[in-house]
XYZ file of C-alpha atoms in Angstrom:
686
model
C 51.949 130.179 5.357
C 50.373 126.897 4.370
C 53.789 125.598 3.300
C 55.300 126.538 6.705
C 52.449 124.787 8.490
C 52.939 121.640 6.404
C 56.690 121.702 7.177
C 56.009 122.106 10.896
C 53.468 119.277 10.863
C 55.867 116.970 9.000
C 58.669 117.812 11.484
C 56.330 117.152 14.416
C 55.208 113.788 12.983
C 58.810 112.744 12.361
C 59.828 113.698 15.882
C 56.842 111.854 17.265
C 57.785 108.731 15.333
C 61.368 109.039 16.570
C 60.199 109.444 20.137
C 57.857 106.463 19.757
C 60.636 104.216 18.437
C 62.980 105.363 21.190
C 60.339 104.686 23.826
C 59.612 101.245 22.326
C 63.284 100.289 22.424
C 63.594 101.417 26.022
C 60.428 99.508 26.923
C 61.732 96.305 25.277
C 65.052 96.769 27.075
C 63.262 97.125 30.397
C 61.134 94.058 29.642
C 64.265 92.037 28.843
C 65.919 93.217 32.060
C 62.834 92.253 34.047
C 62.650 88.763 32.452
C 66.366 88.269 33.094
C 65.847 89.292 36.686
C 62.969 86.833 37.010
C 65.104 84.028 35.557
C 67.877 84.857 37.977
C 65.387 84.740 40.831
C 64.026 81.382 39.585
C 67.531 79.935 39.334
C 68.333 81.188 42.805
C 65.092 79.723 44.161
C 65.835 76.361 42.481
C 69.355 76.321 43.891
C 68.045 77.133 47.348
C 65.456 74.339 47.110
C 68.051 71.823 45.918
C 70.411 72.881 48.659
C 67.660 72.572 51.256
C 66.661 69.138 49.890
C 70.280 67.991 50.001
C 70.568 69.197 53.577
C 67.406 67.348 54.579
C 68.561 64.149 52.854
C 71.952 64.435 54.498
C 70.381 64.954 57.902
C 67.991 62.013 57.359
C 70.860 59.752 56.257
C 72.914 60.863 59.257
C 70.028 60.099 61.604
C 69.504 56.667 60.014
C 73.177 55.890 60.308
C 73.105 57.013 63.930
C 70.096 54.845 64.711
C 71.706 51.873 62.952
C 74.886 52.425 64.918
C 72.940 52.565 68.177
C 71.047 49.381 67.320
C 74.248 47.549 66.452
C 75.863 48.691 69.695
C 72.812 47.549 71.637
C 72.789 44.220 69.805
C 76.483 43.722 70.460
C 75.979 44.553 74.133
C 73.051 42.116 74.424
C 75.042 39.418 72.678
C 77.947 39.990 75.053
C 75.687 39.835 78.092
C 73.987 36.660 76.870
C 77.363 35.098 76.176
C 78.575 35.926 79.675
C 75.481 34.975 81.667
C 73.422 32.718 79.302
C 73.500 29.023 78.479
C 75.139 27.732 75.334
C 72.866 26.196 72.714
C 73.188 22.445 72.876
C 71.726 21.505 69.458
C 72.045 23.491 66.226
C 70.679 20.755 63.992
C 69.161 17.494 65.120
C 70.625 14.341 63.660
C 67.947 12.094 62.210
C 69.735 8.997 60.902
C 66.482 7.045 60.645
C 65.380 9.387 57.844
C 68.500 8.634 55.822
C 67.943 4.908 56.356
C 64.309 5.160 55.254
C 65.159 7.156 52.115
C 67.955 4.733 51.194
C 65.511 1.861 51.638
C 62.994 3.620 49.367
C 65.541 4.071 46.595
C 67.042 0.605 46.886
C 64.202 -1.738 47.818
C 60.892 -0.195 46.713
C 59.440 -2.103 43.767
C 57.017 -0.681 41.194
C 53.974 -1.648 43.245
C 55.278 0.177 46.322
C 56.168 3.240 44.264
C 52.646 3.414 42.865
C 51.129 2.815 46.299
C 53.084 5.565 48.086
C 53.933 8.087 45.349
C 50.906 7.398 43.074
C 53.187 6.918 40.077
C 55.785 4.466 38.849
C 59.497 5.049 39.253
C 59.885 5.905 35.547
C 57.173 8.585 35.741
C 58.756 9.916 38.934
C 62.100 10.282 37.156
C 60.347 11.921 34.192
C 58.709 14.460 36.501
C 61.989 15.035 38.319
C 63.712 15.848 35.039
C 61.173 18.602 34.393
C 61.543 20.423 37.733
C 64.996 19.360 38.940
C 66.647 22.661 38.046
C 63.989 24.608 39.937
C 64.345 22.416 43.048
C 68.126 22.323 43.300
C 69.636 24.284 46.196
C 73.251 25.149 46.984
C 74.982 23.448 49.919
C 76.737 25.643 52.495
C 79.356 25.131 55.206
C 76.583 24.905 57.784
C 74.510 22.150 56.251
C 74.138 20.070 53.106
C 71.132 20.830 50.916
C 68.556 18.124 50.233
C 68.775 16.627 46.770
C 65.908 17.434 44.344
C 64.827 13.780 44.201
C 64.251 13.680 47.952
C 62.481 17.048 47.941
C 60.045 15.873 45.282
C 59.465 12.547 47.060
C 58.597 14.270 50.357
C 55.986 16.499 48.739
C 54.468 13.703 46.628
C 54.159 11.604 49.774
C 52.328 14.487 51.451
C 50.072 14.954 48.409
C 49.225 11.252 48.229
C 48.563 10.583 51.921
C 46.468 12.399 54.527
C 49.542 12.624 56.777
C 50.395 15.719 58.780
C 53.625 17.664 58.500
C 54.910 16.056 61.707
C 54.433 12.535 60.325
C 56.309 13.338 57.117
C 59.042 15.012 59.175
C 59.626 11.915 61.305
C 59.422 9.587 58.317
C 61.974 11.310 56.075
C 64.172 12.651 58.874
C 63.778 16.370 58.163
C 62.555 19.287 60.231
C 58.918 20.233 60.601
C 59.503 23.658 59.081
C 61.491 22.012 56.285
C 58.455 19.966 55.227
C 56.299 23.094 55.181
C 58.898 24.942 53.110
C 59.313 22.026 50.687
C 55.563 21.863 50.047
C 55.581 25.501 49.013
C 58.761 25.199 46.928
C 57.715 22.087 44.984
C 54.182 23.409 44.474
C 55.566 26.662 43.103
C 57.978 24.766 40.826
C 55.191 22.630 39.356
C 52.920 25.620 38.756
C 55.578 27.812 37.161
C 57.503 25.266 35.075
C 55.066 22.696 33.658
C 51.571 24.180 34.090
C 51.179 25.350 30.490
C 52.809 22.168 29.214
C 50.210 19.809 30.703
C 47.066 21.944 31.157
C 46.013 23.770 27.999
C 42.995 23.777 25.717
C 43.363 21.322 22.818
C 44.509 22.595 19.447
C 45.271 21.080 16.059
C 45.640 17.311 16.017
C 44.977 17.057 19.765
C 41.649 18.802 19.229
C 40.797 16.393 16.411
C 41.534 13.428 18.691
C 39.357 14.953 21.411
C 36.463 15.401 18.976
C 36.796 11.789 17.872
C 36.936 10.642 21.493
C 33.683 12.363 22.467
C 32.059 11.241 19.221
C 32.880 7.698 20.270
C 31.014 8.390 23.514
C 27.927 9.352 21.516
C 28.240 13.148 21.471
C 29.980 14.760 18.448
C 31.548 18.236 18.082
C 32.526 18.294 21.769
C 35.974 19.404 22.938
C 35.486 18.867 26.667
C 33.112 18.575 29.605
C 33.017 21.344 32.216
C 32.106 20.792 35.847
C 33.065 21.854 39.375
C 34.097 20.112 42.570
C 34.494 21.435 46.105
C 37.815 21.108 47.957
C 37.493 21.082 51.782
C 39.460 23.665 53.765
C 39.720 24.753 57.383
C 37.552 27.651 58.446
C 39.309 30.837 57.287
C 39.720 33.825 59.585
C 38.441 36.372 57.081
C 34.854 36.099 55.836
C 34.281 32.422 56.746
C 30.590 32.534 55.802
C 31.471 32.983 52.102
C 33.287 29.614 52.121
C 30.437 27.788 53.908
C 28.610 25.756 51.225
C 25.074 24.366 51.379
C 26.356 21.048 52.799
C 27.578 22.862 55.922
C 31.342 22.685 55.424
C 33.963 25.164 54.240
C 35.403 24.736 50.766
C 36.898 26.341 47.700
C 35.706 25.474 44.191
C 37.672 23.899 41.360
C 36.186 24.478 37.890
C 37.744 22.259 35.238
C 37.341 21.312 31.586
C 38.035 17.607 31.020
C 38.742 15.822 27.738
C 37.740 12.296 26.743
C 40.847 10.822 28.422
C 39.905 12.379 31.793
C 42.725 14.919 31.576
C 42.252 18.537 32.615
C 42.565 21.052 29.774
C 41.527 24.164 31.721
C 41.215 24.853 35.454
C 40.036 27.795 37.546
C 40.287 27.406 41.319
C 40.012 29.577 44.395
C 36.456 30.947 44.590
C 34.561 30.467 47.906
C 32.277 27.464 48.278
C 29.067 29.506 48.344
C 29.599 30.731 44.761
C 27.229 29.336 42.111
C 28.480 27.531 39.012
C 27.206 30.201 36.624
C 28.827 33.040 38.562
C 32.099 31.140 38.783
C 32.036 30.527 35.036
C 31.314 34.201 34.281
C 34.353 35.217 36.359
C 36.748 32.749 34.729
C 39.192 33.567 31.897
C 37.549 30.783 29.870
C 34.262 32.713 29.686
C 35.975 35.981 28.797
C 37.981 34.299 26.050
C 34.880 32.748 24.473
C 32.863 35.970 24.609
C 35.705 38.022 23.125
C 35.808 35.623 20.154
C 32.095 36.062 19.366
C 31.042 32.808 20.985
C 33.808 30.644 19.479
C 35.945 29.239 22.261
C 38.018 27.475 19.631
C 38.827 29.896 16.750
C 37.410 28.847 13.401
C 40.866 28.677 11.841
C 42.373 26.729 14.730
C 42.071 23.303 13.098
C 43.348 24.376 9.715
C 46.557 25.876 11.085
C 49.685 23.766 11.229
C 51.975 24.896 14.009
C 55.669 24.236 13.956
C 56.905 21.977 16.712
C 59.564 22.760 19.238
C 62.961 22.951 17.555
C 61.578 22.899 13.991
C 63.461 25.217 11.603
C 61.651 28.316 10.401
C 60.774 28.046 6.672
C 62.981 30.110 4.319
C 60.010 32.209 3.152
C 59.245 33.224 6.727
C 62.913 33.986 7.372
C 62.947 36.188 4.288
C 59.916 38.120 5.572
C 61.647 38.697 8.907
C 64.784 40.055 7.227
C 62.779 42.263 4.849
C 60.830 43.860 7.694
C 64.050 44.311 9.671
C 65.668 46.120 6.728
C 62.630 48.438 6.567
C 63.271 49.527 10.151
C 60.529 47.538 11.889
C 61.380 46.609 15.478
C 61.950 42.977 16.420
C 59.023 42.993 18.836
C 56.594 44.155 16.143
C 57.974 41.565 13.699
C 57.451 38.784 16.244
C 53.921 39.974 17.007
C 52.885 40.271 13.357
C 54.282 36.851 12.379
C 53.190 35.130 15.639
C 56.727 34.092 16.571
C 58.706 34.436 19.758
C 61.011 37.428 20.175
C 64.017 35.159 20.712
C 63.394 33.388 17.387
C 63.248 36.686 15.493
C 66.366 37.912 17.306
C 68.332 34.762 16.399
C 67.386 35.002 12.713
C 68.342 38.686 12.547
C 71.595 38.011 14.427
C 72.404 35.222 11.960
C 71.737 37.625 9.072
C 74.028 40.257 10.604
C 76.885 37.815 11.072
C 76.816 35.909 7.780
C 74.499 37.893 5.505
C 72.393 34.775 4.808
C 69.097 33.453 6.110
C 69.994 29.765 5.922
C 69.942 27.518 8.971
C 73.319 26.939 10.567
C 74.390 23.399 9.800
C 75.067 21.106 12.688
C 78.532 20.016 13.731
C 79.870 16.763 15.070
C 80.963 13.341 13.921
C 79.974 12.370 10.404
C 77.631 9.438 9.965
C 79.126 6.223 8.673
C 76.322 5.778 6.114
C 75.634 8.557 3.620
C 72.392 9.280 1.778
C 73.143 6.788 -1.018
C 73.864 4.049 1.510
C 70.612 4.780 3.326
C 68.701 4.565 0.050
C 70.204 1.147 -0.655
C 69.463 0.015 2.896
C 65.856 1.168 2.591
C 65.437 -0.711 -0.701
C 66.846 -3.890 0.845
C 64.606 -3.649 3.947
C 61.485 -3.128 1.822
C 62.441 -6.002 -0.476
C 63.176 -8.369 2.409
C 60.665 -7.197 5.001
C 60.851 -10.330 7.128
C 64.623 -10.240 7.583
C 65.993 -9.850 11.106
C 68.283 -7.004 12.106
C 71.210 -9.413 12.389
C 70.634 -10.613 8.825
C 70.397 -7.020 7.597
C 73.631 -6.165 9.436
C 75.440 -9.086 7.793
C 74.203 -8.015 4.363
C 75.157 -4.365 4.987
C 78.725 -5.257 5.989
C 79.188 -7.263 2.800
C 77.450 -4.735 0.546
C 78.959 -1.500 1.909
C 82.298 -3.115 2.899
C 82.234 -1.317 6.217
C 82.319 -2.440 9.827
C 78.775 -1.917 11.098
C 77.182 -2.838 14.406
C 73.624 -3.898 15.063
C 72.873 -0.626 16.870
C 74.157 1.336 13.863
C 71.785 -0.550 11.580
C 68.955 0.063 14.070
C 69.563 3.808 13.900
C 69.944 3.724 10.117
C 66.612 1.907 9.735
C 64.919 4.586 11.845
C 66.554 7.285 9.701
C 64.978 5.589 6.690
C 61.560 6.101 8.340
C 61.172 2.366 8.850
C 60.287 0.401 11.953
C 59.769 -3.226 12.904
C 56.096 -4.029 13.413
C 54.302 -7.260 14.106
C 52.694 -8.234 10.820
C 48.918 -8.451 10.598
C 47.135 -11.703 9.982
C 44.779 -11.363 7.066
C 43.461 -13.824 4.477
C 44.443 -13.043 0.902
C 41.830 -11.952 -1.672
C 41.005 -14.235 -4.549
C 40.537 -13.034 -8.119
C 36.733 -12.765 -7.853
C 36.954 -10.512 -4.804
C 39.562 -8.329 -6.475
C 37.356 -8.018 -9.573
C 34.334 -6.963 -7.514
C 36.341 -4.297 -5.704
C 37.650 -2.944 -8.973
C 34.143 -2.631 -10.454
C 32.840 -0.926 -7.301
C 35.677 1.614 -7.330
C 35.100 2.290 -11.031
C 31.374 2.922 -10.454
C 32.070 5.472 -7.677
C 34.946 7.215 -9.408
C 33.075 10.504 -10.029
C 31.628 10.955 -6.552
C 32.300 14.334 -4.920
C 33.585 14.928 -1.398
C 30.174 16.153 -0.245
C 28.564 12.951 -1.479
C 31.153 10.766 0.218
C 30.420 12.500 3.541
C 26.831 11.256 3.411
C 27.961 7.613 3.439
C 27.797 5.407 6.509
C 30.970 3.336 6.762
C 30.882 0.025 8.566
C 33.323 -2.768 9.167
C 33.783 -5.757 11.376
C 36.762 -7.375 13.041
C 37.386 -10.788 14.511
C 39.028 -11.155 17.917
C 40.493 -14.517 18.823
C 39.874 -15.680 22.367
C 42.514 -18.404 22.266
C 45.659 -16.800 20.906
C 48.146 -18.869 18.985
C 51.690 -17.886 18.133
C 52.505 -14.222 18.306
C 53.460 -14.139 14.659
C 56.438 -12.564 12.961
C 57.846 -9.074 12.599
C 58.029 -7.029 9.428
C 59.957 -3.839 8.660
C 57.726 -1.102 7.285
C 56.723 2.528 7.587
C 53.524 3.715 9.218
C 52.045 4.325 5.776
C 52.723 0.715 4.691
C 50.472 -0.883 7.290
C 47.959 -1.888 4.580
C 50.594 -3.020 2.089
C 49.881 -6.647 1.084
C 53.545 -7.531 1.555
C 53.248 -6.585 5.238
C 50.559 -9.197 5.997
C 50.941 -12.817 6.952
C 48.514 -15.479 5.884
C 46.128 -16.664 8.590
C 43.507 -19.342 8.882
C 40.208 -19.416 10.725
C 40.509 -20.519 14.324
C 37.897 -21.549 16.879
C 36.827 -19.492 19.925
C 36.563 -16.055 18.303
C 34.185 -13.080 18.479
C 33.045 -10.789 15.687
C 32.687 -7.090 16.572
C 30.848 -4.764 14.181
C 30.841 -0.965 14.194
C 29.988 1.954 11.940
C 30.864 5.614 11.539
C 30.042 8.607 9.383
C 31.587 11.987 8.735
C 30.141 13.393 11.947
C 30.131 10.576 14.467
C 30.637 6.953 15.409
C 28.090 4.313 16.253
C 28.101 1.801 19.056
C 29.906 -1.535 18.807
C 27.924 -4.761 18.404
C 29.301 -8.160 19.382
C 28.172 -11.041 17.214
C 28.214 -14.535 18.613
C 27.675 -17.567 16.493
C 27.396 -17.819 12.726
C 27.113 -14.553 10.795
C 25.264 -14.367 7.489
C 24.082 -11.541 5.233
C 20.567 -11.424 6.707
C 21.798 -11.058 10.276
C 24.299 -8.428 9.225
C 21.537 -6.438 7.490
C 19.335 -6.602 10.602
C 22.153 -5.144 12.680
C 22.667 -2.397 10.110
C 18.993 -1.467 10.367
C 19.081 -1.204 14.173
C 22.074 1.156 14.459
C 21.273 4.843 15.202
C 23.572 6.039 12.411
C 21.899 4.063 9.651
C 19.812 7.019 8.433
C 22.627 9.548 8.266
C 21.999 13.254 7.675
C 23.552 15.214 4.809
C 26.393 17.140 6.460
C 29.126 19.455 5.288
C 32.155 20.901 7.044
C 33.176 24.551 7.010
C 36.728 25.556 7.920
C 37.283 22.021 9.240
C 36.015 22.817 12.725
C 32.294 23.608 12.397
C 29.528 21.224 11.437
C 26.702 22.545 9.257
C 23.447 20.600 9.337
C 20.377 21.898 7.521
C 21.844 25.382 7.336
C 22.701 25.619 11.068
C 26.388 25.944 11.902
C 27.459 24.004 14.980
C 30.843 25.129 16.338
C 33.144 23.049 18.478
C 31.822 23.483 22.005
C 31.918 22.302 25.597
C 29.176 20.453 27.450
C 28.000 20.948 31.016
C 25.196 20.398 33.489
C 21.976 22.374 33.849
C 23.695 24.719 36.329
C 25.434 26.494 33.429
C 24.024 28.964 30.883
C 23.350 27.838 27.322
C 25.892 29.374 24.937
C 27.152 28.766 21.420
C 30.326 27.350 22.945
C 28.610 25.592 25.885
C 25.743 23.125 25.458
C 23.570 21.761 28.250
C 20.552 19.473 28.388
C 16.861 20.322 28.471
C 15.585 21.181 31.951
C 11.804 20.765 31.629
C 11.608 17.017 32.245
C 7.800 16.804 32.005
C 7.435 18.088 28.435
C 10.394 16.529 26.642
C 10.162 14.554 23.433
C 11.870 11.156 23.132
C 14.590 12.750 20.997
C 15.254 15.392 23.643
C 15.400 12.748 26.364
C 17.888 10.797 24.294
C 19.918 13.981 23.817
C 19.978 14.553 27.585
C 21.045 10.966 28.126
C 23.919 11.176 25.634
C 25.075 14.553 26.952
C 24.999 13.391 30.577
C 26.841 10.234 29.608
C 29.591 12.280 27.962
C 29.708 14.624 30.983
C 30.613 11.747 33.279
C 34.248 12.089 32.211
C 34.467 15.208 34.402
C 33.054 13.431 37.448
C 35.367 10.472 36.857
C 38.341 12.819 36.510
C 37.502 14.513 39.824
C 37.178 11.115 41.485
C 40.552 9.981 40.163
C 42.113 13.323 41.133
C 40.997 13.093 44.757
C 41.560 9.361 44.985
C 45.135 9.676 43.757
C 46.038 12.850 45.697
C 44.239 12.419 49.011
C 45.405 15.747 50.417
C 42.350 17.136 48.593
C 39.999 14.929 50.627
C 40.691 16.402 54.058
C 40.719 19.832 55.637
C 44.362 20.799 55.324
C 45.960 23.078 57.868
C 47.100 25.340 55.034
C 46.525 29.012 54.377
C 43.452 29.614 52.205
C 45.496 31.809 49.866
C 47.939 28.933 49.241
C 45.341 26.173 48.833
C 44.574 27.011 45.138
C 48.258 26.474 44.318
C 48.126 23.000 45.864
C 44.987 22.122 43.887
C 46.632 23.348 40.672
C 49.742 21.260 41.346
C 47.606 18.161 41.983
C 45.792 18.736 38.665
C 49.150 18.902 36.887
C 50.287 15.666 38.537
C 46.957 14.049 37.618
C 47.555 14.858 33.944
C 51.135 13.577 34.152
C 49.902 10.252 35.534
C 47.041 9.931 33.039
C 49.228 10.781 30.042
C 51.790 8.196 31.158
C 49.028 5.555 31.590
C 49.623 5.115 35.317
C 47.450 2.582 37.117
C 44.581 3.757 39.304
C 43.958 1.234 42.065
C 40.341 0.390 43.024
C 40.926 1.072 46.732
C 41.730 4.695 45.915
C 38.176 5.137 44.647
C 36.833 3.638 47.863
C 38.827 6.193 49.844
C 37.468 9.018 47.698
C 33.872 7.866 48.275
C 34.215 8.180 52.058
C 34.587 11.968 51.990
C 32.251 14.893 52.522
C 29.232 14.954 50.252
C 29.435 17.423 47.379
C 27.029 20.400 47.531
C 23.935 20.507 45.344
C 23.820 22.756 42.286
C 20.922 24.992 41.314
C 19.415 25.140 37.837
C 20.357 28.143 35.752
C 17.310 29.768 34.189
C 17.762 32.661 31.800
C 16.627 33.817 28.381
C 18.176 31.821 25.553
C 19.050 33.355 22.208
C 17.323 31.903 19.150
C 20.631 31.061 17.479
C 21.828 29.113 20.514
C 18.505 27.276 20.787
C 18.713 26.370 17.081
C 22.170 24.873 17.622
C 20.911 22.676 20.457
C 17.830 21.604 18.485
C 20.078 20.620 15.590
C 22.326 18.672 17.951
C 19.229 16.744 19.038
C 18.738 15.517 15.475
C 22.412 14.502 15.202
C 22.741 12.728 18.540
């Protein structure tokens, strides 16, 4: 009985398992059918939506085409009616022959003085500027009218920049339309700002930064890379929010913030803020402030002076080319290679393309006509020029034809001498040393042979030079390199002449002293008295770190800017002491030297507005476009200053007769101890 029950229970369990599996399979089949049905419904819904979208798009396109057709029919009907019942246009383009005559007279008869007076630059500088933006200004002539040449376009806009003339006056003068003058101002301004802005307005780096530091040190303030200040540009009352542009002198303006170097050139500009904005707020909103704060208070990176950047067109070193190819073979993208090696993407692409084509990383050799003189000939020519430094180019050409047995011209020898890194200079006049003087110099050099660099930087160097008032003959020329300027064979013997002045100056590792003019007889006692009176006589022990920061008594002084009391005191921006009643004599002297160095910014603004007088009046120009005009004028100012263009005195008189600049408020805020220590240390240096 028990066995039968166990058999029945086993049969029941087996049947139950079979039924369960069968039910599971049927359930899975039903689930699959349901999911398939849902997918079919989704596909159908998607197809219906796409079909409906296509129908709507088709209907919308049909309606647009219908509306366009109706408009064209209406336009054609109106044109037909006007043609039947209207008057024909008498003038399509006005002939202005007087403009062509005036422009031809400018090109043919204007001398250098007239060019400077009307265009604020000489003809050579005008052609130089034209070469930079000519491609951007060129327009294509059509069958309807001939396009203005780029030279005339640039001249029209420069005339408008330089004179307070209206558009109508320029239009009548150059024989172009009123709207054409307005369009040309926008086109030329845009071309200047897009093509040459970064070329002429950029913060100094490398050797340019070193020259700027030396320039401000000569003005009595070391470790300075520029002076920052603002000026207000008058504008017409804007339609939107005019009260924001109304400054405290009761006229509407926008503000130009600029950093100026020792040569009165702009190295950074920020323009466009309303005239009611304070100097500190304007500075905090500028990219200059953000850049300095992102670099931990160093506007000029600490490694900026130790880097040597390759110039335009310089070949990439083989080691760097090898790194580019190695990273390319590892699968690194060209953009990442360029970013990691601080190169342009086009340079990396060209090197990789060269490697793909030839399998090498060498620079492709140039093609063209072979030079008539090879390397051995140039070496012989260099030896002859150094041996006979006073020979003329004609004499060298005669010798070269006989020595090389080749037909050579004077211009060929000129080019060959330049290829030898030689140049003709006017030889210096200097008395020769006698044996006693040579012996004394030798003993002095032997006694200081073991001095270290740090010890040499504590020395005050001084020298004097004699300037002749009555010049004699101009002297003779000598062929030499730049490095051979102190070579004894490059001097010519001179004798003492009457009517001369002696100028004495001194310098140290961290600054330059003032110049002293000696009149009369100079002896050792008088020279010593002058040495005692110079501010740099008691020099401080100084050391340099990373070639761009001065360390004095344990305080590191970075390269910084200087500004007025309206700015905050930062590690990268120094200003004077504001409490005039409790200043020490040293602090007063520091304020005096800093303010004296800051005058370069005021002088630069005066020259900017005096040269480009469109910035002196309220121009009938859109407020949104006025910052572009100011930027273009700053670029042109730098072009003129870098090319040593004359600045006439009457231009300054015109600039002085303008609206008075608004007053600036003192900036008072908490000063960090580190920043205060830097300024206190600068007091001891200055």
